[in-house]
PDB file of C-alpha atoms in Angstrom:
ATOM      1  CA  UNK A 168      91.326 124.253 156.539  1.00  0.00           C
ATOM      2  CA  UNK A 169      91.437 127.187 158.980  1.00  0.00           C
ATOM      3  CA  UNK A 170      94.748 128.872 159.763  1.00  0.00           C
ATOM      4  CA  UNK A 171      95.155 131.571 162.348  1.00  0.00           C
ATOM      5  CA  UNK A 172      97.528 134.181 160.930  1.00  0.00           C
ATOM      6  CA  UNK A 173      99.992 134.982 162.288  1.00  0.00           C
ATOM      7  CA  UNK A 174     100.312 132.174 164.861  1.00  0.00           C
ATOM      8  CA  UNK A 175     102.950 130.878 167.126  1.00  0.00           C
ATOM      9  CA  UNK A 176     106.031 128.923 166.069  1.00  0.00           C
ATOM     10  CA  UNK A 177     104.679 126.023 168.163  1.00  0.00           C
ATOM     11  CA  UNK A 178     101.914 125.660 165.579  1.00  0.00           C
ATOM     12  CA  UNK A 179     104.531 125.784 162.819  1.00  0.00           C
ATOM     13  CA  UNK A 180     103.642 129.031 161.209  1.00  0.00           C
ATOM     14  CA  UNK A 181     104.513 132.644 160.773  1.00  0.00           C
ATOM     15  CA  UNK A 182     106.174 134.717 163.429  1.00  0.00           C
ATOM     16  CA  UNK A 183     105.286 138.372 163.420  1.00  0.00           C
ATOM     17  CA  UNK A 184     108.990 139.297 163.209  1.00  0.00           C
ATOM     18  CA  UNK A 185     109.609 137.194 160.079  1.00  0.00           C
ATOM     19  CA  UNK A 186     111.065 139.003 157.106  1.00  0.00           C
ATOM     20  CA  UNK A 187     108.479 140.038 154.525  1.00  0.00           C
ATOM     21  CA  UNK A 188     109.503 137.472 151.900  1.00  0.00           C
ATOM     22  CA  UNK A 189     109.418 134.610 154.407  1.00  0.00           C
ATOM     23  CA  UNK A 190     105.996 135.734 155.642  1.00  0.00           C
ATOM     24  CA  UNK A 191     104.785 135.871 152.102  1.00  0.00           C
ATOM     25  CA  UNK A 192     105.990 132.387 151.364  1.00  0.00           C
ATOM     26  CA  UNK A 193     104.442 131.179 154.672  1.00  0.00           C
ATOM     27  CA  UNK A 194     101.072 132.325 153.387  1.00  0.00           C
ATOM     28  CA  UNK A 195     101.326 131.558 149.710  1.00  0.00           C
ATOM     29  CA  UNK A 196     102.996 128.137 149.831  1.00  0.00           C
ATOM     30  CA  UNK A 197      99.621 126.652 150.671  1.00  0.00           C
ATOM     31  CA  UNK A 198      97.939 128.461 147.808  1.00  0.00           C
ATOM     32  CA  UNK A 199     100.687 127.158 145.502  1.00  0.00           C
ATOM     33  CA  UNK A 200     100.226 123.562 146.776  1.00  0.00           C
ATOM     34  CA  UNK A 201      96.426 123.720 146.477  1.00  0.00           C
ATOM     35  CA  UNK A 202      96.748 125.202 142.963  1.00  0.00           C
ATOM     36  CA  UNK A 203      99.188 122.480 142.033  1.00  0.00           C
ATOM     37  CA  UNK A 204      96.786 119.774 143.243  1.00  0.00           C
ATOM     38  CA  UNK A 205      93.869 121.390 141.478  1.00  0.00           C
ATOM     39  CA  UNK A 206      95.852 121.599 138.220  1.00  0.00           C
ATOM     40  CA  UNK A 207      97.072 117.978 138.478  1.00  0.00           C
ATOM     41  CA  UNK A 208      93.492 116.810 138.986  1.00  0.00           C
ATOM     42  CA  UNK A 209      92.402 118.596 135.801  1.00  0.00           C
ATOM     43  CA  UNK A 210      95.378 117.245 133.851  1.00  0.00           C
ATOM     44  CA  UNK A 211      94.730 113.720 135.067  1.00  0.00           C
ATOM     45  CA  UNK A 212      90.966 113.500 134.877  1.00  0.00           C
ATOM     46  CA  UNK A 213      89.794 115.741 132.029  1.00  0.00           C
ATOM     47  CA  UNK A 214      91.451 113.891 129.093  1.00  0.00           C
ATOM     48  CA  UNK A 215      90.619 110.492 130.612  1.00  0.00           C
ATOM     49  CA  UNK A 216      87.018 111.515 131.181  1.00  0.00           C
ATOM     50  CA  UNK A 217      86.706 112.722 127.585  1.00  0.00           C
ATOM     51  CA  UNK A 218      88.036 109.397 126.285  1.00  0.00           C
ATOM     52  CA  UNK A 219      85.584 107.545 128.469  1.00  0.00           C
ATOM     53  CA  UNK A 220      82.661 109.653 127.425  1.00  0.00           C
ATOM     54  CA  UNK A 221      83.537 108.980 123.788  1.00  0.00           C
ATOM     55  CA  UNK A 222      83.726 105.241 124.530  1.00  0.00           C
ATOM     56  CA  UNK A 223      80.307 105.333 126.217  1.00  0.00           C
ATOM     57  CA  UNK A 224      78.802 107.227 123.270  1.00  0.00           C
ATOM     58  CA  UNK A 225      80.307 104.628 120.928  1.00  0.00           C
ATOM     59  CA  UNK A 226      78.773 101.828 122.961  1.00  0.00           C
ATOM     60  CA  UNK A 227      82.157 100.473 123.975  1.00  0.00           C
ATOM     61  CA  UNK A 228      81.604 101.102 127.665  1.00  0.00           C
ATOM     62  CA  UNK A 229      78.412 101.035 129.789  1.00  0.00           C
ATOM     63  CA  UNK A 230      76.906 104.430 130.852  1.00  0.00           C
ATOM     64  CA  UNK A 231      78.392 106.039 133.897  1.00  0.00           C
ATOM     65  CA  UNK A 232      76.349 105.214 137.041  1.00  0.00           C
ATOM     66  CA  UNK A 233      74.813 108.143 138.919  1.00  0.00           C
ATOM     67  CA  UNK A 234      77.059 107.499 141.926  1.00  0.00           C
ATOM     68  CA  UNK A 235      80.112 108.193 139.729  1.00  0.00           C
ATOM     69  CA  UNK A 236      78.807 111.659 138.921  1.00  0.00           C
ATOM     70  CA  UNK A 237      78.092 112.258 142.641  1.00  0.00           C
ATOM     71  CA  UNK A 238      81.601 111.153 143.536  1.00  0.00           C
ATOM     72  CA  UNK A 239      83.210 113.380 140.871  1.00  0.00           C
ATOM     73  CA  UNK A 240      81.252 116.433 141.979  1.00  0.00           C
ATOM     74  CA  UNK A 241      82.155 115.882 145.604  1.00  0.00           C
ATOM     75  CA  UNK A 242      85.841 115.364 144.890  1.00  0.00           C
ATOM     76  CA  UNK A 243      85.922 118.408 142.611  1.00  0.00           C
ATOM     77  CA  UNK A 244      84.207 120.448 145.275  1.00  0.00           C
ATOM     78  CA  UNK A 245      86.720 119.346 147.925  1.00  0.00           C
ATOM     79  CA  UNK A 246      89.816 120.309 145.908  1.00  0.00           C
ATOM     80  CA  UNK A 247      88.191 123.589 144.896  1.00  0.00           C
ATOM     81  CA  UNK A 248      87.368 124.359 148.501  1.00  0.00           C
ATOM     82  CA  UNK A 249      90.981 123.658 149.482  1.00  0.00           C
ATOM     83  CA  UNK A 250      92.151 126.264 146.936  1.00  0.00           C
ATOM     84  CA  UNK A 251      89.502 128.764 148.004  1.00  0.00           C
ATOM     85  CA  UNK A 252      90.327 128.297 151.705  1.00  0.00           C
ATOM     86  CA  UNK A 253      94.074 128.677 151.294  1.00  0.00           C
ATOM     87  CA  UNK A 254      93.583 131.792 149.142  1.00  0.00           C
ATOM     88  CA  UNK A 255      91.230 133.314 151.687  1.00  0.00           C
ATOM     89  CA  UNK A 256      93.850 132.881 154.434  1.00  0.00           C
ATOM     90  CA  UNK A 257      96.676 134.144 152.306  1.00  0.00           C
ATOM     91  CA  UNK A 258      94.738 137.314 151.584  1.00  0.00           C
ATOM     92  CA  UNK A 259      93.747 137.836 155.194  1.00  0.00           C
ATOM     93  CA  UNK A 260      90.074 136.916 154.913  1.00  0.00           C
ATOM     94  CA  UNK A 261      89.986 134.698 157.955  1.00  0.00           C
ATOM     95  CA  UNK A 262      86.292 135.172 158.795  1.00  0.00           C
ATOM     96  CA  UNK A 263      85.285 134.115 155.296  1.00  0.00           C
ATOM     97  CA  UNK A 264      87.660 131.172 155.617  1.00  0.00           C
ATOM     98  CA  UNK A 265      86.007 129.987 158.820  1.00  0.00           C
ATOM     99  CA  UNK A 266      82.519 130.341 157.341  1.00  0.00           C
ATOM    100  CA  UNK A 267      83.171 128.558 154.064  1.00  0.00           C
ATOM    101  CA  UNK A 268      85.200 125.921 155.849  1.00  0.00           C
ATOM    102  CA  UNK A 269      82.005 124.548 157.353  1.00  0.00           C
ATOM    103  CA  UNK A 270      81.356 122.982 153.995  1.00  0.00           C
ATOM    104  CA  UNK A 271      84.177 120.537 154.695  1.00  0.00           C
ATOM    105  CA  UNK A 272      82.150 119.088 157.575  1.00  0.00           C
ATOM    106  CA  UNK A 273      79.520 117.989 155.040  1.00  0.00           C
ATOM    107  CA  UNK A 274      81.838 117.135 152.156  1.00  0.00           C
ATOM    108  CA  UNK A 275      84.056 114.752 154.169  1.00  0.00           C
ATOM    109  CA  UNK A 276      81.458 112.085 155.099  1.00  0.00           C
ATOM    110  CA  UNK A 277      79.673 112.493 151.722  1.00  0.00           C
ATOM    111  CA  UNK A 278      82.896 111.832 149.789  1.00  0.00           C
ATOM    112  CA  UNK A 279      83.805 108.768 151.847  1.00  0.00           C
ATOM    113  CA  UNK A 280      80.332 107.292 151.538  1.00  0.00           C
ATOM    114  CA  UNK A 281      80.162 107.986 147.775  1.00  0.00           C
ATOM    115  CA  UNK A 282      83.638 106.528 147.257  1.00  0.00           C
ATOM    116  CA  UNK A 283      82.809 103.278 149.017  1.00  0.00           C
ATOM    117  CA  UNK A 284      79.501 102.989 147.253  1.00  0.00           C
ATOM    118  CA  UNK A 285      81.149 103.518 143.907  1.00  0.00           C
ATOM    119  CA  UNK A 286      83.536 100.570 144.136  1.00  0.00           C
ATOM    120  CA  UNK A 287      80.930  97.729 144.090  1.00  0.00           C
ATOM    121  CA  UNK A 288      78.764  99.541 141.510  1.00  0.00           C
ATOM    122  CA  UNK A 289      81.610  99.796 139.035  1.00  0.00           C
ATOM    123  CA  UNK A 290      82.647  96.231 139.687  1.00  0.00           C
ATOM    124  CA  UNK A 291      79.086  95.053 139.104  1.00  0.00           C
ATOM    125  CA  UNK A 292      79.081  96.925 135.826  1.00  0.00           C
ATOM    126  CA  UNK A 293      82.248  95.135 134.716  1.00  0.00           C
ATOM    127  CA  UNK A 294      80.840  91.760 135.780  1.00  0.00           C
ATOM    128  CA  UNK A 295      77.762  92.342 133.700  1.00  0.00           C
ATOM    129  CA  UNK A 296      79.874  93.428 130.707  1.00  0.00           C
ATOM    130  CA  UNK A 297      81.867  90.210 130.970  1.00  0.00           C
ATOM    131  CA  UNK A 298      78.708  88.091 131.324  1.00  0.00           C
ATOM    132  CA  UNK A 299      77.230  89.585 128.145  1.00  0.00           C
ATOM    133  CA  UNK A 300      80.449  89.527 126.058  1.00  0.00           C
ATOM    134  CA  UNK A 301      81.312  86.812 123.545  1.00  0.00           C
ATOM    135  CA  UNK A 302      83.245  83.913 125.110  1.00  0.00           C
ATOM    136  CA  UNK A 303      86.650  84.882 123.702  1.00  0.00           C
ATOM    137  CA  UNK A 304      86.164  88.540 124.750  1.00  0.00           C
ATOM    138  CA  UNK A 305      84.912  87.549 128.165  1.00  0.00           C
ATOM    139  CA  UNK A 306      87.904  85.283 128.750  1.00  0.00           C
ATOM    140  CA  UNK A 307      90.293  88.022 127.774  1.00  0.00           C
ATOM    141  CA  UNK A 308      88.599  90.555 130.050  1.00  0.00           C
ATOM    142  CA  UNK A 309      88.590  88.064 132.912  1.00  0.00           C
ATOM    143  CA  UNK A 310      92.317  87.341 132.530  1.00  0.00           C
ATOM    144  CA  UNK A 311      93.599  90.825 131.662  1.00  0.00           C
ATOM    145  CA  UNK A 312      91.245  93.368 133.237  1.00  0.00           C
ATOM    146  CA  UNK A 313      89.834  91.796 136.336  1.00  0.00           C
ATOM    147  CA  UNK A 314      93.205  91.433 138.115  1.00  0.00           C
ATOM    148  CA  UNK A 315      93.888  95.125 137.434  1.00  0.00           C
ATOM    149  CA  UNK A 316      90.468  96.116 138.777  1.00  0.00           C
ATOM    150  CA  UNK A 317      91.014  94.008 141.858  1.00  0.00           C
ATOM    151  CA  UNK A 318      94.329  95.728 142.598  1.00  0.00           C
ATOM    152  CA  UNK A 319      92.787  99.147 142.012  1.00  0.00           C
ATOM    153  CA  UNK A 320      90.103  98.285 144.603  1.00  0.00           C
ATOM    154  CA  UNK A 321      92.902  97.746 147.068  1.00  0.00           C
ATOM    155  CA  UNK A 322      94.092 101.327 146.390  1.00  0.00           C
ATOM    156  CA  UNK A 323      90.531 102.706 146.581  1.00  0.00           C
ATOM    157  CA  UNK A 324      89.920 101.140 150.010  1.00  0.00           C
ATOM    158  CA  UNK A 325      93.226 102.347 151.283  1.00  0.00           C
ATOM    159  CA  UNK A 326      92.613 105.885 150.020  1.00  0.00           C
ATOM    160  CA  UNK A 327      89.140 106.018 151.452  1.00  0.00           C
ATOM    161  CA  UNK A 328      90.308 104.956 154.930  1.00  0.00           C
ATOM    162  CA  UNK A 329      93.406 107.195 155.071  1.00  0.00           C
ATOM    163  CA  UNK A 330      91.574 110.193 153.672  1.00  0.00           C
ATOM    164  CA  UNK A 331      88.764 109.804 156.208  1.00  0.00           C
ATOM    165  CA  UNK A 332      91.228 109.574 159.106  1.00  0.00           C
ATOM    166  CA  UNK A 333      93.461 112.428 158.108  1.00  0.00           C
ATOM    167  CA  UNK A 334      90.627 114.763 157.111  1.00  0.00           C
ATOM    168  CA  UNK A 335      88.746 113.998 160.278  1.00  0.00           C
ATOM    169  CA  UNK A 336      91.774 114.756 162.349  1.00  0.00           C
ATOM    170  CA  UNK A 337      92.274 117.935 160.397  1.00  0.00           C
ATOM    171  CA  UNK A 338      88.702 119.118 161.065  1.00  0.00           C
ATOM    172  CA  UNK A 339      89.037 118.171 164.728  1.00  0.00           C
ATOM    173  CA  UNK A 340      92.037 120.439 164.972  1.00  0.00           C
ATOM    174  CA  UNK A 341      90.188 123.299 163.199  1.00  0.00           C
ATOM    175  CA  UNK A 342      89.802 125.394 166.353  1.00  0.00           C
ATOM    176  CA  UNK A 343      92.479 123.640 168.442  1.00  0.00           C
ATOM    177  CA  UNK A 344      95.706 123.862 166.463  1.00  0.00           C
ATOM    178  CA  UNK A 345      95.690 125.761 163.185  1.00  0.00           C
ATOM    179  CA  UNK A 346      99.161 124.530 162.230  1.00  0.00           C
ATOM    180  CA  UNK A 347      98.073 120.914 162.538  1.00  0.00           C
ATOM    181  CA  UNK A 348      94.711 121.643 160.903  1.00  0.00           C
ATOM    182  CA  UNK A 349      96.005 123.182 157.667  1.00  0.00           C
ATOM    183  CA  UNK A 350      98.731 120.594 157.159  1.00  0.00           C
ATOM    184  CA  UNK A 351      96.442 117.620 157.804  1.00  0.00           C
ATOM    185  CA  UNK A 352      93.876 118.950 155.324  1.00  0.00           C
ATOM    186  CA  UNK A 353      96.565 119.109 152.623  1.00  0.00           C
ATOM    187  CA  UNK A 354      97.954 115.679 153.554  1.00  0.00           C
ATOM    188  CA  UNK A 355      94.425 114.253 153.477  1.00  0.00           C
ATOM    189  CA  UNK A 356      93.907 115.692 150.023  1.00  0.00           C
ATOM    190  CA  UNK A 357      97.220 114.163 148.906  1.00  0.00           C
ATOM    191  CA  UNK A 358      95.944 110.651 149.682  1.00  0.00           C
ATOM    192  CA  UNK A 359      93.622 110.282 146.606  1.00  0.00           C
ATOM    193  CA  UNK A 360      95.962 112.240 144.286  1.00  0.00           C
ATOM    194  CA  UNK A 361      97.350 109.020 142.669  1.00  0.00           C
ATOM    195  CA  UNK A 362      93.925 108.632 140.990  1.00  0.00           C
ATOM    196  CA  UNK A 363      94.826 111.677 138.908  1.00  0.00           C
ATOM    197  CA  UNK A 364      98.537 111.050 138.618  1.00  0.00           C
ATOM    198  CA  UNK A 365      98.088 107.430 137.439  1.00  0.00           C
ATOM    199  CA  UNK A 366      96.003 108.735 134.545  1.00  0.00           C
ATOM    200  CA  UNK A 367      98.821 110.904 133.115  1.00  0.00           C
ATOM    201  CA  UNK A 368     100.093 108.730 130.284  1.00  0.00           C
ATOM    202  CA  UNK A 369     103.046 111.061 129.606  1.00  0.00           C
ATOM    203  CA  UNK A 370     104.507 110.054 133.010  1.00  0.00           C
ATOM    204  CA  UNK A 371     106.388 106.786 133.591  1.00  0.00           C
ATOM    205  CA  UNK A 372     103.961 104.509 135.430  1.00  0.00           C
ATOM    206  CA  UNK A 373     104.531 101.361 137.505  1.00  0.00           C
ATOM    207  CA  UNK A 374     100.820 100.594 137.273  1.00  0.00           C
ATOM    208  CA  UNK A 375      99.370  98.054 136.878  1.00  0.00           C
ATOM    209  CA  UNK A 376     102.389  95.841 137.643  1.00  0.00           C
ATOM    210  CA  UNK A 377     103.225  97.575 140.937  1.00  0.00           C
ATOM    211  CA  UNK A 378     102.693 100.569 143.152  1.00  0.00           C
ATOM    212  CA  UNK A 379     106.054 102.340 143.070  1.00  0.00           C
ATOM    213  CA  UNK A 380     104.809 105.450 141.265  1.00  0.00           C
ATOM    214  CA  UNK A 381     101.632 105.402 143.357  1.00  0.00           C
ATOM    215  CA  UNK A 382     103.805 105.912 146.389  1.00  0.00           C
ATOM    216  CA  UNK A 383     106.473 108.255 144.899  1.00  0.00           C
ATOM    217  CA  UNK A 384     104.540 110.788 142.770  1.00  0.00           C
ATOM    218  CA  UNK A 385     102.505 112.183 145.665  1.00  0.00           C
ATOM    219  CA  UNK A 386     105.752 112.819 147.500  1.00  0.00           C
ATOM    220  CA  UNK A 387     106.792 115.165 144.710  1.00  0.00           C
ATOM    221  CA  UNK A 388     103.479 116.983 144.963  1.00  0.00           C
ATOM    222  CA  UNK A 389     103.854 117.712 148.689  1.00  0.00           C
ATOM    223  CA  UNK A 390     107.639 118.309 148.539  1.00  0.00           C
ATOM    224  CA  UNK A 391     107.522 122.110 148.236  1.00  0.00           C
ATOM    225  CA  UNK A 392     105.354 122.505 151.280  1.00  0.00           C
ATOM    226  CA  UNK A 393     107.349 119.962 153.277  1.00  0.00           C
ATOM    227  CA  UNK A 394     110.695 121.471 152.359  1.00  0.00           C
ATOM    228  CA  UNK A 395     109.552 124.982 153.235  1.00  0.00           C
ATOM    229  CA  UNK A 396     108.220 123.744 156.577  1.00  0.00           C
ATOM    230  CA  UNK A 397     111.528 122.045 157.283  1.00  0.00           C
ATOM    231  CA  UNK A 398     113.391 125.231 156.439  1.00  0.00           C
ATOM    232  CA  UNK A 399     111.149 127.441 158.569  1.00  0.00           C
ATOM    233  CA  UNK A 400     110.735 125.150 161.605  1.00  0.00           C
ATOM    234  CA  UNK A 401     114.051 123.333 161.560  1.00  0.00           C
ATOM    235  CA  UNK A 402     112.205 120.123 162.157  1.00  0.00           C
ATOM    236  CA  UNK A 403     109.520 117.905 160.702  1.00  0.00           C
ATOM    237  CA  UNK A 404     106.160 119.131 161.802  1.00  0.00           C
ATOM    238  CA  UNK A 405     104.105 116.579 163.787  1.00  0.00           C
ATOM    239  CA  UNK A 406     101.366 116.574 161.178  1.00  0.00           C
ATOM    240  CA  UNK A 407     103.785 114.868 158.732  1.00  0.00           C
ATOM    241  CA  UNK A 408     104.618 112.281 161.350  1.00  0.00           C
ATOM    242  CA  UNK A 409     101.002 111.394 161.653  1.00  0.00           C
ATOM    243  CA  UNK A 410     100.738 111.104 157.902  1.00  0.00           C
ATOM    244  CA  UNK A 411     103.899 108.946 157.789  1.00  0.00           C
ATOM    245  CA  UNK A 412     102.683 106.694 160.623  1.00  0.00           C
ATOM    246  CA  UNK A 413      99.478 105.962 158.629  1.00  0.00           C
ATOM    247  CA  UNK A 414     100.853 105.906 155.084  1.00  0.00           C
ATOM    248  CA  UNK A 415     103.940 103.721 155.494  1.00  0.00           C
ATOM    249  CA  UNK A 416     102.104 100.686 157.008  1.00  0.00           C
ATOM    250  CA  UNK A 417      99.324 101.128 154.424  1.00  0.00           C
ATOM    251  CA  UNK A 418     101.905 101.165 151.614  1.00  0.00           C
ATOM    252  CA  UNK A 419     103.634  98.039 152.944  1.00  0.00           C
ATOM    253  CA  UNK A 420     100.335  96.235 153.245  1.00  0.00           C
ATOM    254  CA  UNK A 421      99.353  97.278 149.764  1.00  0.00           C
ATOM    255  CA  UNK A 422     102.618  95.919 148.340  1.00  0.00           C
ATOM    256  CA  UNK A 423     102.141  92.690 150.264  1.00  0.00           C
ATOM    257  CA  UNK A 424      98.597  92.086 148.947  1.00  0.00           C
ATOM    258  CA  UNK A 425      99.167  93.370 145.374  1.00  0.00           C
ATOM    259  CA  UNK A 426      98.192  90.626 142.895  1.00  0.00           C
ATOM    260  CA  UNK A 427      98.257  88.086 145.728  1.00  0.00           C
ATOM    261  CA  UNK A 428      95.862  85.094 145.625  1.00  0.00           C
ATOM    262  CA  UNK A 429      94.733  86.060 149.126  1.00  0.00           C
ATOM    263  CA  UNK A 430      93.604  89.494 148.011  1.00  0.00           C
ATOM    264  CA  UNK A 431      92.045  88.201 144.799  1.00  0.00           C
ATOM    265  CA  UNK A 432      90.042  85.758 146.863  1.00  0.00           C
ATOM    266  CA  UNK A 433      88.687  88.586 149.018  1.00  0.00           C
ATOM    267  CA  UNK A 434      88.130  90.914 146.034  1.00  0.00           C
ATOM    268  CA  UNK A 435      86.103  88.259 144.217  1.00  0.00           C
ATOM    269  CA  UNK A 436      83.309  88.685 146.808  1.00  0.00           C
ATOM    270  CA  UNK A 437      82.685  92.276 145.878  1.00  0.00           C
ATOM    271  CA  UNK A 438      80.410  93.206 143.007  1.00  0.00           C
ATOM    272  CA  UNK A 439      80.154  89.648 141.608  1.00  0.00           C
ATOM    273  CA  UNK A 440      83.544  90.004 139.932  1.00  0.00           C
ATOM    274  CA  UNK A 441      85.266  86.665 140.533  1.00  0.00           C
TER     275      UNK A 441
END
């Protein structure tokens, strides 16, 4: 998440001769975007988590597995680090930024591993709940809930892979191309944002029937940063092309597999949830 400041126009950033207001926006647009992501995560997850905690306490849901707490802490740490890093650069504290950014090298693999471990654990919990439920309840869960969980796993796998690729590329560019680095770190963080956005019941949602809002809402989140880049550079920065090249095929594949017998057949092998 490092950003040399100021840097060359080739890296897609601030030129020393830029007017003051443009230079200010160049710095603070990333703080704004990180703050927006941070706020959306809180809005999406806090009310949902409170409801789930109440359901666990009432015996309506099984206790949260330890890996879920680990995953939540890691994801929260990542989005917090993004906000801290962008603020440090905006306020000229580049050395602190470089030092604290090392945490990303440890958070990235930890988050990916925790995310992929969480999927089968949660599915196993649901399988056990169905097995222990009365016959009529089990049948309803099997017909209504299992297909939704299967489709969500498709999104989870996609998010884990794309996040790992984009964040790894971002870290690789850390000392090579600061313009690529900072944008890729934000685009990587955008990948799992639907997990928060889909939990916002006050927004129109295409889930669980389809993925339209899963694809569209993140575009609104990244739009201010993208539009400002387009205005300042007069072109689409190459970091966005990398993101598009990865995201569009993944979205098309997700749409193709969504609720398909082929995908449900594959998903049935994970976590004993047939």
